[in-house]
mmCIF file of C-alpha atoms and ligand atoms in Angstrom:
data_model
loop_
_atom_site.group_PDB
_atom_site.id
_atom_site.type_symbol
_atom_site.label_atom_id
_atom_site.label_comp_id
_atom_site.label_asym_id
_atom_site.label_seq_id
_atom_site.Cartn_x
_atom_site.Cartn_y
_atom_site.Cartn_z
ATOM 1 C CA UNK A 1 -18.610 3.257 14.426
ATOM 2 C CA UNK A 2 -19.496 -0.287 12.957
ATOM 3 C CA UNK A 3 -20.396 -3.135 15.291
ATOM 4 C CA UNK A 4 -17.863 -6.075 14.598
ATOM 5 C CA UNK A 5 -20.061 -9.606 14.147
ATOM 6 C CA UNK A 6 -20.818 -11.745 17.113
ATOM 7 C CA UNK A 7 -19.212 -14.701 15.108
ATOM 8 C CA UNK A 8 -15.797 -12.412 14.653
ATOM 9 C CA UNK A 9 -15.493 -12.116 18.499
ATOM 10 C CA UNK A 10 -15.883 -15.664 19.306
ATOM 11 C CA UNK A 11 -13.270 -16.697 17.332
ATOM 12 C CA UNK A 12 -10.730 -14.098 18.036
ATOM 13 C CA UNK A 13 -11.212 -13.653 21.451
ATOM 14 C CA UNK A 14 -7.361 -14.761 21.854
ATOM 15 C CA UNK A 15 -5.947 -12.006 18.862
ATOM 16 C CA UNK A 16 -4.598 -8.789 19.179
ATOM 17 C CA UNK A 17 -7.419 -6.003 17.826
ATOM 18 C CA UNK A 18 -5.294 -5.547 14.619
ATOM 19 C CA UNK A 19 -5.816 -9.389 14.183
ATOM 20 C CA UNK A 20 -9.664 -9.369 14.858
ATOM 21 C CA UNK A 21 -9.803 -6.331 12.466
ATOM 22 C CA UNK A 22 -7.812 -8.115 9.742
ATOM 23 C CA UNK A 23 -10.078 -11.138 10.058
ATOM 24 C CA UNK A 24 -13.362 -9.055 10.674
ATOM 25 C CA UNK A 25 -13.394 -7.573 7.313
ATOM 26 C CA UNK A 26 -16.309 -6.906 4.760
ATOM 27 C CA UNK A 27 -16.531 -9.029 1.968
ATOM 28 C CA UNK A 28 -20.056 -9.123 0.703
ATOM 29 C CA UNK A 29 -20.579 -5.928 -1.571
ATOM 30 C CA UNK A 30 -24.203 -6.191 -0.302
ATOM 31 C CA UNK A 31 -23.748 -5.735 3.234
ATOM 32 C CA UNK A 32 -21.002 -3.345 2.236
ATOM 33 C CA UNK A 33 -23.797 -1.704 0.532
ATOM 34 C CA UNK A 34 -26.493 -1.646 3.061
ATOM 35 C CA UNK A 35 -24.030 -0.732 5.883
ATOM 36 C CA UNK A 36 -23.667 2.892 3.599
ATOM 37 C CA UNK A 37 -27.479 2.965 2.696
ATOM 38 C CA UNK A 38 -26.718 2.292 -0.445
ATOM 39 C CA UNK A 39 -29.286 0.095 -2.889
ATOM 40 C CA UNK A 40 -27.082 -3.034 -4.769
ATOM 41 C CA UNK A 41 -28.886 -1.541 -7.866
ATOM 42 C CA UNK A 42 -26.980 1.842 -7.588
ATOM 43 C CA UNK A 43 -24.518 0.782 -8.657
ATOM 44 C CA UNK A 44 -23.193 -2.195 -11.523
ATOM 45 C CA UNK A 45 -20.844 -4.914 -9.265
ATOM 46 C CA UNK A 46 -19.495 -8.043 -10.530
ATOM 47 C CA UNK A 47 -15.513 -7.901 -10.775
ATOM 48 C CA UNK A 48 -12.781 -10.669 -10.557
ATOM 49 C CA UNK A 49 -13.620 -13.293 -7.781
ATOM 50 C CA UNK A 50 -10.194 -14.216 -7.570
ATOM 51 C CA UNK A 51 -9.553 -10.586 -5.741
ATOM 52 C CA UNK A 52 -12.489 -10.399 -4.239
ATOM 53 C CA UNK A 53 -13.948 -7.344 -1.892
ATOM 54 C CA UNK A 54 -12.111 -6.860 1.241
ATOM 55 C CA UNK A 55 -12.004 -4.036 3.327
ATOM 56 C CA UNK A 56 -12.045 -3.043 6.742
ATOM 57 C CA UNK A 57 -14.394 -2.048 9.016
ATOM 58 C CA UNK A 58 -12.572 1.014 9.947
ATOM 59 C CA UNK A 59 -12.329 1.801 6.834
ATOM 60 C CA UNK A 60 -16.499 1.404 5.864
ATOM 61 C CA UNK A 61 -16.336 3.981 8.627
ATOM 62 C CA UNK A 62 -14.782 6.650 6.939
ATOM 63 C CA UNK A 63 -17.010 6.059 3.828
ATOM 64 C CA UNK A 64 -19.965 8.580 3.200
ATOM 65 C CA UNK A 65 -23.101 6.983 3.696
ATOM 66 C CA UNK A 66 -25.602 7.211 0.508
ATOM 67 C CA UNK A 67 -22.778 8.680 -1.514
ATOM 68 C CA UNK A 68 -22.250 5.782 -4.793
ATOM 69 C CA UNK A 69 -19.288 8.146 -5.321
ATOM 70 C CA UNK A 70 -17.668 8.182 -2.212
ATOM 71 C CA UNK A 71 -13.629 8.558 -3.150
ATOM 72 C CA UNK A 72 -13.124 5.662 -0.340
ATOM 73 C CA UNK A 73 -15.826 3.100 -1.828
ATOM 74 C CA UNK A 74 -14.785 3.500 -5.205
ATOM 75 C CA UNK A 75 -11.389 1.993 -4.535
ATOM 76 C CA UNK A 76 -12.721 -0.947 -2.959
ATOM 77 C CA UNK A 77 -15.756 -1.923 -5.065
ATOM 78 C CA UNK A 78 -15.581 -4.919 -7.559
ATOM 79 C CA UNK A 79 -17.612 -2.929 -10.101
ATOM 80 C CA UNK A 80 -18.238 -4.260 -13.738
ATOM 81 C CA UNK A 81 -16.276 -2.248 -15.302
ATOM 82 C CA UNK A 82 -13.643 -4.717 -14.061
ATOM 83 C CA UNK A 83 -14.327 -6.929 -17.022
ATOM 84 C CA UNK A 84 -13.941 -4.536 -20.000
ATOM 85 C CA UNK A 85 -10.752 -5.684 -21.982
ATOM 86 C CA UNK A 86 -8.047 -2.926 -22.548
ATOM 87 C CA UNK A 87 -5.584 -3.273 -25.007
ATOM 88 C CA UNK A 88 -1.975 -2.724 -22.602
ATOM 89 C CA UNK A 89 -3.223 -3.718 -19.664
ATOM 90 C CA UNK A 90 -2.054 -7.241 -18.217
ATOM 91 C CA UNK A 91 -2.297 -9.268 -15.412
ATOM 92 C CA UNK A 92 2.230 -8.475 -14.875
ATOM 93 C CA UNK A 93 2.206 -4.891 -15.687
ATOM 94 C CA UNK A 94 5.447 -4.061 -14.487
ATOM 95 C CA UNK A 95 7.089 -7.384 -15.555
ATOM 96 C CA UNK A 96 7.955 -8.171 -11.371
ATOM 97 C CA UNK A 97 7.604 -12.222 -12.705
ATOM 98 C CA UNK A 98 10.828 -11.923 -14.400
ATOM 99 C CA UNK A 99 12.441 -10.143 -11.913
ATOM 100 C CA UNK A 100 11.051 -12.635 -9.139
ATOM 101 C CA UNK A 101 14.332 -15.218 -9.354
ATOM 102 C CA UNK A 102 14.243 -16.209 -6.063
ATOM 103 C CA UNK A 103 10.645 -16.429 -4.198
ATOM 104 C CA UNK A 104 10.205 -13.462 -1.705
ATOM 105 C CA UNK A 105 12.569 -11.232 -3.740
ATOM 106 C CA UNK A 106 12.283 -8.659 -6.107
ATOM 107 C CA UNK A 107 15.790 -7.138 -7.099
ATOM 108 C CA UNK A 108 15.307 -4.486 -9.561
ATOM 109 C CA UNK A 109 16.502 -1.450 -8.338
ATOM 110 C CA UNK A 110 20.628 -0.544 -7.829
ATOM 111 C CA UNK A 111 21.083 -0.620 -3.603
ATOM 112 C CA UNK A 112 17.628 -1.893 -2.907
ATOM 113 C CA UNK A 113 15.455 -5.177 -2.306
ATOM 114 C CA UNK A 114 12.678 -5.389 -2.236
ATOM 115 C CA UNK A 115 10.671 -8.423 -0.228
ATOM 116 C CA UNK A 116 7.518 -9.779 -0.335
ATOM 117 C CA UNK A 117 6.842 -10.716 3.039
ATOM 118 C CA UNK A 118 3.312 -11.863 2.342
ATOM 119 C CA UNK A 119 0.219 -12.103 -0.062
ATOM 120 C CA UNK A 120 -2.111 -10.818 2.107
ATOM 121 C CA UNK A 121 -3.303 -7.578 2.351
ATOM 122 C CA UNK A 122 -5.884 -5.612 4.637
ATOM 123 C CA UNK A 123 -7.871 -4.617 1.966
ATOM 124 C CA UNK A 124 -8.385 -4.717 -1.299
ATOM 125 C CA UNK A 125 -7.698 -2.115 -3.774
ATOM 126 C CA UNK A 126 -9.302 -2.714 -6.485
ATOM 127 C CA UNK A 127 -6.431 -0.487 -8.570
ATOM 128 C CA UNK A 128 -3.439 -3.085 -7.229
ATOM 129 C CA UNK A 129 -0.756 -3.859 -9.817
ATOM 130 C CA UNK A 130 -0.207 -6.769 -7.808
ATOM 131 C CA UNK A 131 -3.553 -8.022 -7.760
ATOM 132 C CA UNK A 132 -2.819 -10.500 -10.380
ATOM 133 C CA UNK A 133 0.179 -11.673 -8.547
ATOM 134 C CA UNK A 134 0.632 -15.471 -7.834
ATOM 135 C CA UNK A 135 1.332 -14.604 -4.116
ATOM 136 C CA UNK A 136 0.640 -19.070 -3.264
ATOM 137 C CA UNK A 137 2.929 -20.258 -5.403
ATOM 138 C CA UNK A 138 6.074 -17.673 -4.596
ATOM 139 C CA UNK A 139 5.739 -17.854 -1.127
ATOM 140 C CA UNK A 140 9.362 -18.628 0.067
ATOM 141 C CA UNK A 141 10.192 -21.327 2.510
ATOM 142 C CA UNK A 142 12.501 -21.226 5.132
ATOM 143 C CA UNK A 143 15.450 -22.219 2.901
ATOM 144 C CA UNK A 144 14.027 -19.858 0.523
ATOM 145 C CA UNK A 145 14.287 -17.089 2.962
ATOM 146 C CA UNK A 146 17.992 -17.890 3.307
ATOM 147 C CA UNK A 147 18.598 -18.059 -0.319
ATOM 148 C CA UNK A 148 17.095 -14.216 -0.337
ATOM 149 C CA UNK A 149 19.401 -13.032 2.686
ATOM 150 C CA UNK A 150 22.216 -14.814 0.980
ATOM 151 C CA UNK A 151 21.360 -13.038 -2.260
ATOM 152 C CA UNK A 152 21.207 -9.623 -0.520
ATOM 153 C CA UNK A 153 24.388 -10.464 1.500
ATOM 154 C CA UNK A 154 26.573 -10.949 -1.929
ATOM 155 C CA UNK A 155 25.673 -7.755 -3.117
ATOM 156 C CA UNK A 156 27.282 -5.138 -1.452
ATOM 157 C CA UNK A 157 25.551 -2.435 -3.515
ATOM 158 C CA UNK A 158 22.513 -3.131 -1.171
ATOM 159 C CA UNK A 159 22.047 -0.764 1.582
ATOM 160 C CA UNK A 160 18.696 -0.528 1.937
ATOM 161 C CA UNK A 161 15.715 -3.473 2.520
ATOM 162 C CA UNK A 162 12.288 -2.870 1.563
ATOM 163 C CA UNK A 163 9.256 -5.321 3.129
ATOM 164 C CA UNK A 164 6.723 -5.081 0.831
ATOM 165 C CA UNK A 165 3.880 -7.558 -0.007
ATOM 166 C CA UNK A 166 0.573 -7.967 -0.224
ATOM 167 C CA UNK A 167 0.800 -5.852 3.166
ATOM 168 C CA UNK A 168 4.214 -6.492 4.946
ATOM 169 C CA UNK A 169 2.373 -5.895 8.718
ATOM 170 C CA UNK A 170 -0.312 -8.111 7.829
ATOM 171 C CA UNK A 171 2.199 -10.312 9.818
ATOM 172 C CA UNK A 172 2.235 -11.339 13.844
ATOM 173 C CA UNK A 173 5.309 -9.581 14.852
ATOM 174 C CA UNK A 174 7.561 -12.623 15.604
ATOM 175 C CA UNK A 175 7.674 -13.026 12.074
ATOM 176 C CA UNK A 176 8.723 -9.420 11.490
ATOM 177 C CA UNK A 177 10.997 -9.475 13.881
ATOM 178 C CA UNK A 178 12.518 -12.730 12.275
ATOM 179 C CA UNK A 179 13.120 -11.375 9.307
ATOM 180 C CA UNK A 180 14.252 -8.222 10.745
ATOM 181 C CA UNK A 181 17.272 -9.807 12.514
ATOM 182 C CA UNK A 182 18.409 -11.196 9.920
ATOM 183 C CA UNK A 183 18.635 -8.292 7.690
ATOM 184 C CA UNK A 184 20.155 -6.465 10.472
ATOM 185 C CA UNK A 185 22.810 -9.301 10.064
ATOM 186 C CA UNK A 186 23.692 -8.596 6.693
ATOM 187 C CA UNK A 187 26.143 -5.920 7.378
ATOM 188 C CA UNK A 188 26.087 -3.597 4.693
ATOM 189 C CA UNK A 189 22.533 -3.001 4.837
ATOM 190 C CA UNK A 190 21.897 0.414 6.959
ATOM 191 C CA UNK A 191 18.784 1.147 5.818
ATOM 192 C CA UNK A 192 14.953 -0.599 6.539
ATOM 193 C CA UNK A 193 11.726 0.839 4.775
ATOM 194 C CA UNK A 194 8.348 -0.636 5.386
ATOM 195 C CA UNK A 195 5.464 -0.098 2.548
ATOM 196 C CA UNK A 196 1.998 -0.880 4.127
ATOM 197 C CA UNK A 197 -1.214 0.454 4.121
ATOM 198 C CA UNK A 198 -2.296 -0.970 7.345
ATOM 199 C CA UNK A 199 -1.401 2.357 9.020
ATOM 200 C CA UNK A 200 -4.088 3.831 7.340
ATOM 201 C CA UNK A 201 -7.016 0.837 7.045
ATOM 202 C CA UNK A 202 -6.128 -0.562 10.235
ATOM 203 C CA UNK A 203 -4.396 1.692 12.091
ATOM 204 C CA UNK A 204 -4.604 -0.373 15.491
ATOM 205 C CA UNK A 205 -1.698 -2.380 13.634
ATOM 206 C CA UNK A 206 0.573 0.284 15.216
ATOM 207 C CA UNK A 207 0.902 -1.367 18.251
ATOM 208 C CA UNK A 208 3.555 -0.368 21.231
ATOM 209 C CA UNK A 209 5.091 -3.665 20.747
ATOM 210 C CA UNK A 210 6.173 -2.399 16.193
ATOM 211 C CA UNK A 211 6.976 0.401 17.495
ATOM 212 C CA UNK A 212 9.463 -0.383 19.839
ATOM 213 C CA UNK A 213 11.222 -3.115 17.436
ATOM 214 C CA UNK A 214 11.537 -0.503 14.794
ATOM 215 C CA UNK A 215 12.907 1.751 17.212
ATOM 216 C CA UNK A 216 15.269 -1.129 18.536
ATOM 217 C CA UNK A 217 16.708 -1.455 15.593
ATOM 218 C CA UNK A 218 19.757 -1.089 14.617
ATOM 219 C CA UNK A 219 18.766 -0.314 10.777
ATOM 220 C CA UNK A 220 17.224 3.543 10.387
ATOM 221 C CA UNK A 221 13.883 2.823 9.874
ATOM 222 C CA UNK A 222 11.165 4.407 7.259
ATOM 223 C CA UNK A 223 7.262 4.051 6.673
ATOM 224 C CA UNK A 224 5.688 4.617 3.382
ATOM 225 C CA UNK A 225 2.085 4.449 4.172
ATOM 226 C CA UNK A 226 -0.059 4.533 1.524
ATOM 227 C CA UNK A 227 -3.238 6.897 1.341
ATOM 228 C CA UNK A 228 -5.071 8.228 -1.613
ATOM 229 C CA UNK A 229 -7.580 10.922 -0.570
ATOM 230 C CA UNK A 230 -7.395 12.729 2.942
ATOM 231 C CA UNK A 231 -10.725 11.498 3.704
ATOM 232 C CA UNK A 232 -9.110 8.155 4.817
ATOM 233 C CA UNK A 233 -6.797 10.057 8.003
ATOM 234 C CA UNK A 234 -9.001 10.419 10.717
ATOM 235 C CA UNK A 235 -8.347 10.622 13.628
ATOM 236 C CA UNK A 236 -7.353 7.560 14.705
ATOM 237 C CA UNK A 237 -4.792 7.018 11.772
ATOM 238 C CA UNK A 238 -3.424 10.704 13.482
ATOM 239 C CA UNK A 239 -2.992 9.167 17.028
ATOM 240 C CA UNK A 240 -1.344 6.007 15.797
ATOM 241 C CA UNK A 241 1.428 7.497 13.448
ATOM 242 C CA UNK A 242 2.256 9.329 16.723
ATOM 243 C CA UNK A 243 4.141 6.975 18.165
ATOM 244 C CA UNK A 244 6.392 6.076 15.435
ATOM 245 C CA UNK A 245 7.182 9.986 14.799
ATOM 246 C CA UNK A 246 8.073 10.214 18.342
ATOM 247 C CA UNK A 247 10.719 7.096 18.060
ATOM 248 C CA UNK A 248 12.168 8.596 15.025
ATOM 249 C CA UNK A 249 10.437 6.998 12.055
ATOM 250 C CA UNK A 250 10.813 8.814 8.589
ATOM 251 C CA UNK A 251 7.123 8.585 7.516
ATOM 252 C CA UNK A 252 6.182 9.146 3.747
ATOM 253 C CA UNK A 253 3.174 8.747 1.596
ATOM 254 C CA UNK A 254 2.661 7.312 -1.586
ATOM 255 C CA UNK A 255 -0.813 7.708 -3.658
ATOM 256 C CA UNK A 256 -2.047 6.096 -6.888
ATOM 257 C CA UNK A 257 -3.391 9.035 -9.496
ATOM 258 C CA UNK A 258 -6.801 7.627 -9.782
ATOM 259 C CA UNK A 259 -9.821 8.843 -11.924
ATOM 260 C CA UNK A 260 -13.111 9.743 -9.536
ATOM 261 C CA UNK A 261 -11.162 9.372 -6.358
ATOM 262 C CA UNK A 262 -8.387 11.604 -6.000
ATOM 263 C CA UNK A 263 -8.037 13.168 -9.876
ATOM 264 C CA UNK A 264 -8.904 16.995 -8.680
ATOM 265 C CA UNK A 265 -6.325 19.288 -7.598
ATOM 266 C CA UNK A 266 -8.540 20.628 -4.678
ATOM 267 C CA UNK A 267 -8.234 17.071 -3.678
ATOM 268 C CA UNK A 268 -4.821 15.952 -4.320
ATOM 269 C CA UNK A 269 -4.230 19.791 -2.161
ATOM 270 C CA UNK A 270 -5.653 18.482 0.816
ATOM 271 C CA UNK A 271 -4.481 14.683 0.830
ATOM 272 C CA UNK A 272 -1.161 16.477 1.669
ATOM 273 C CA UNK A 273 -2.207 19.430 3.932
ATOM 274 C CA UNK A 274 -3.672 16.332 5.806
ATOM 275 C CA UNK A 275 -0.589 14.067 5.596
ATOM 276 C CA UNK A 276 1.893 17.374 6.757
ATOM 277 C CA UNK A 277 -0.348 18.262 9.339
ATOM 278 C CA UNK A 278 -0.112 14.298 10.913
ATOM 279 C CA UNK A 279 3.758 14.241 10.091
ATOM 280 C CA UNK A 280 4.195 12.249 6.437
ATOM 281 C CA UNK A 281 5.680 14.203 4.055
ATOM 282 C CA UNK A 282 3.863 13.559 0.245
ATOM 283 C CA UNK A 283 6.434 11.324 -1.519
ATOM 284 C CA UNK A 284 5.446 9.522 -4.582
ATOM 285 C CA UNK A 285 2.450 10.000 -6.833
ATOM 286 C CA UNK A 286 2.005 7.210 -8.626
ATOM 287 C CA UNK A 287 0.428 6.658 -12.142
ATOM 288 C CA UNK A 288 -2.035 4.126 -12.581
ATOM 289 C CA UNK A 289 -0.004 0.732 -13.590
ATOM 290 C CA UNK A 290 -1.703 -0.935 -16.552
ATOM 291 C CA UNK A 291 -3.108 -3.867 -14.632
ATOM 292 C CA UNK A 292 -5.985 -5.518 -15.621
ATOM 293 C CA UNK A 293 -8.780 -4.912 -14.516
ATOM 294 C CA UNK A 294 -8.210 -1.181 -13.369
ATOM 295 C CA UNK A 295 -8.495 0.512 -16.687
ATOM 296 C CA UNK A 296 -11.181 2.775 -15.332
ATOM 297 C CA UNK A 297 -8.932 4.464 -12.633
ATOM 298 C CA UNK A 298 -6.761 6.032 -15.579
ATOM 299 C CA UNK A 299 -6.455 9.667 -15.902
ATOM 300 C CA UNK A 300 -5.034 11.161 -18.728
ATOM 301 C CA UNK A 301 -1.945 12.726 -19.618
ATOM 302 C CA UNK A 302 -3.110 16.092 -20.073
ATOM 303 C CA UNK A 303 -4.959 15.960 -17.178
ATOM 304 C CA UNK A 304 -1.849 15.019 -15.102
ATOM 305 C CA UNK A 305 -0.160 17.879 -16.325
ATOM 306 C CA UNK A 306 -2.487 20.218 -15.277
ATOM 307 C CA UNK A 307 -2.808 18.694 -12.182
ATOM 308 C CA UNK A 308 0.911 18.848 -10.906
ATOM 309 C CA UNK A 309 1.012 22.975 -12.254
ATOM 310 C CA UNK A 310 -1.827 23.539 -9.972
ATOM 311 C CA UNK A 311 -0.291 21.572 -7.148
ATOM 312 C CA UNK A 312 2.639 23.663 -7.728
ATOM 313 C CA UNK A 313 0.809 26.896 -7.625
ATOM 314 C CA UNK A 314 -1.272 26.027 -4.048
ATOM 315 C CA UNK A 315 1.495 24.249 -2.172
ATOM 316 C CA UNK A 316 5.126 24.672 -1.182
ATOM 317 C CA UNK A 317 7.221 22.359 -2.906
ATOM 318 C CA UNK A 318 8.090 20.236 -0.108
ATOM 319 C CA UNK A 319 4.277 19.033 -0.166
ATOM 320 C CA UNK A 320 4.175 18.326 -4.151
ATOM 321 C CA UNK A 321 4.610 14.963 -4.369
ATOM 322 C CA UNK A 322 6.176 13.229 -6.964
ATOM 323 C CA UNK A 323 4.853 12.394 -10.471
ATOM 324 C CA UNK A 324 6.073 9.267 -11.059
ATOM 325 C CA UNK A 325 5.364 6.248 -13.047
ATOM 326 C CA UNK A 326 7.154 2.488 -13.294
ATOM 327 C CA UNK A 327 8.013 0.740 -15.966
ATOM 328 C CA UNK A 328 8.554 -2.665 -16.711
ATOM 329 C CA UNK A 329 12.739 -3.367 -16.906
ATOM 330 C CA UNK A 330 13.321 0.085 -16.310
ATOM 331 C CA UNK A 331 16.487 0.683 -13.326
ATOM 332 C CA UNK A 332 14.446 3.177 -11.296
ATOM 333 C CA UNK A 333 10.955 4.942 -10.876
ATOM 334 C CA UNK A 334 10.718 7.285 -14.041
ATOM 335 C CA UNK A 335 9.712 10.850 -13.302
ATOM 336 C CA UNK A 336 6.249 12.277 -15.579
ATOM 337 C CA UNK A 337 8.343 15.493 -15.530
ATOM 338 C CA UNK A 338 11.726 16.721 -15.095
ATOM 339 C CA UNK A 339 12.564 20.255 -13.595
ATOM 340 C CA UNK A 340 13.247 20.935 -9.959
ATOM 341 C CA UNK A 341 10.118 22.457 -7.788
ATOM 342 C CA UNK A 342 10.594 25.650 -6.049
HETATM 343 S S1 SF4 B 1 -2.837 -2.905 0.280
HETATM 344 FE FE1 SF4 B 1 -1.220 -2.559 -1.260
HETATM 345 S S2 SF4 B 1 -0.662 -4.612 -1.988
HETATM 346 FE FE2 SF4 B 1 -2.635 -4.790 -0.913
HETATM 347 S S3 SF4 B 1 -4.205 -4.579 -2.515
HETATM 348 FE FE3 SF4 B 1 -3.854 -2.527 -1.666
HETATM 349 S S4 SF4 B 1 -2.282 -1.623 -3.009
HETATM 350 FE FE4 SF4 B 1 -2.239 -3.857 -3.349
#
């Protein structure tokens, strides 16, 4: 367990422990370092300062200490490598500026929107197509916010609304539940799916209090969490996913395919033996999006394939995620393979 700092507990004193943990983060790669017994000269770190470190206490938990290769560190660390230029990957991978016409909306897919509730995130991965995102300057208003429910309430093709971000429960819950009623309001919308990884760095964020307005509403409610190795469920992610099984959440799991952290099919195997075994069902696994910055988390193609045949041979089919990759303009997440799974 790691000790939260005096200085954190003064000031927070009135927050809720998912608020204290989102403020009480680490964000000094050398006390990140020392904290894992780690030497700063291990290992080469000087990324982008304008997404710096952050990550979670809980989280540093879960790391291995000494280990310069630990599958959890090495998707938080600002290392060097940051910097190397790679010809395709941009700071808009997936071209979301263009399809950003109204601030807090993203409208790309037939029968979905997609929100960004917020720009701020938990932690920091350091593979994050949206890392690059201007998050300050698209940050929607109140009159903004209608314009976007307005928008979604034109469109009768949308049933479902997505809260996205940045980290969508990196909100206080009056503002969830804000924007909640007024989706529910919009009447052809049946459908509400949360993407956050807070379940998983933070997991305290599943308080009594979410899980009774999800449950309260009248839209069927999903989770996407978002975990890359099965080192990151502990326990304590377990015992808070609970809850929301038990009010009838659909919870699913996307990964990012990424090189030195989860690019082994022993390990891809046991990320979802571990997410079955807490109730998420493996949905998406996601190539790496050509941001920059994150050119060293790319695995290859051959290498893919031979990683989703030997997922196929060690698992049932229900617990092979899938392969999928986005593209910029393109209507709908594009499938690495086609075929159906047994
Ligand atoms: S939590 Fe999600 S949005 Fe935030 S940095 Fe990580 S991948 Fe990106």
């Amino acid at each position: 367990m790691i000790a939260r700092s005096p200085d954190a507990q003064g000031k927070n004193a009135h927050r809720e422990p998912w608020q204290m943990a989102l403020q009480d983060v680490v964000s000094d790669s050398d006390e990140l370092l020392a904290l894992l017994g780690l030497a700063p000269a291990a290992l080469a770190i000087d990324g982008d300062p304008a997404f710096p470190l952050r990550v979670p206490r809980a989280f540093v938990a879960r790391m291995r200490r000494h280990d310069p290769d630990d599958p959890l560190l090495k998707q938080v660390l600002p290392l060097t490598a940051e910097r190397a230029l790679r010809p395709g990957f941009s700071h808009d991978p997936l071209a979301e500026l263009a399809a950003n016409k109204l601030p807090g909306l993203l409208h790309k897919y037939h029968g979905r929107a997609l929100l960004i509730v917020t720009g701020h995130c938990g932690i920091h991965c350091r593979y994050c197509f949206r890392r690059h995102f201007p998050y300050a300057a698209r940050q929607p208003s109140r009159q903004q916010w209608s314009q976007v429910f307005d928008h979604i309430r034109r469109d009768d093709s949308i049933s479902e609304v997505i809260l996205s971000g940045g980290d969508p429960l990196a909100v206080p819950d009056r503002q969830l539940q804000w924007l909640i009623d007024q989706i529910e309001a919009i009447p052809q919308v049946s459908r509400l799916r949360i993407h956050s990884r807070l379940p998983v760095v933070i997991p305290q964020r599943i308080t009594a209090a979410l899980v009774a307005m999800l449950a309260d509403t009248r839209l069927q409610a999903s989770m996407v969490i978002h975990a890359n190795h099965a080192q990151e469920l502990d326990e304590d992610v377990a015992a808070a996913l609970q809850p929301l099984r038990r009010a009838g959440i659909v919870l699913l799991n996307q990964t990012v395919l990424l090189a030195g952290v989860n690019d082994q099919a022993e390990t891809l195997s046991a990320l979802s033996e571990r997410l079955f075994a807490i109730g998420v069902l493996p949905y998406y696994l996601h190539l790496l999006d050509q941001v920059a910055g994150a050119a060293h988390f790319e695995v290859s193609e051959p290498l893919v394939h031979g990683l989703r045949a030997a997922l196929l041979e060690r698992l049932p089919g229900y617990l092979v995620p899938r392969f999928v990759r986005e593209l910029p303009h393109a209507r709908s997440k594009v499938p690495v393979f086609s075929g159906a799974s047994p």
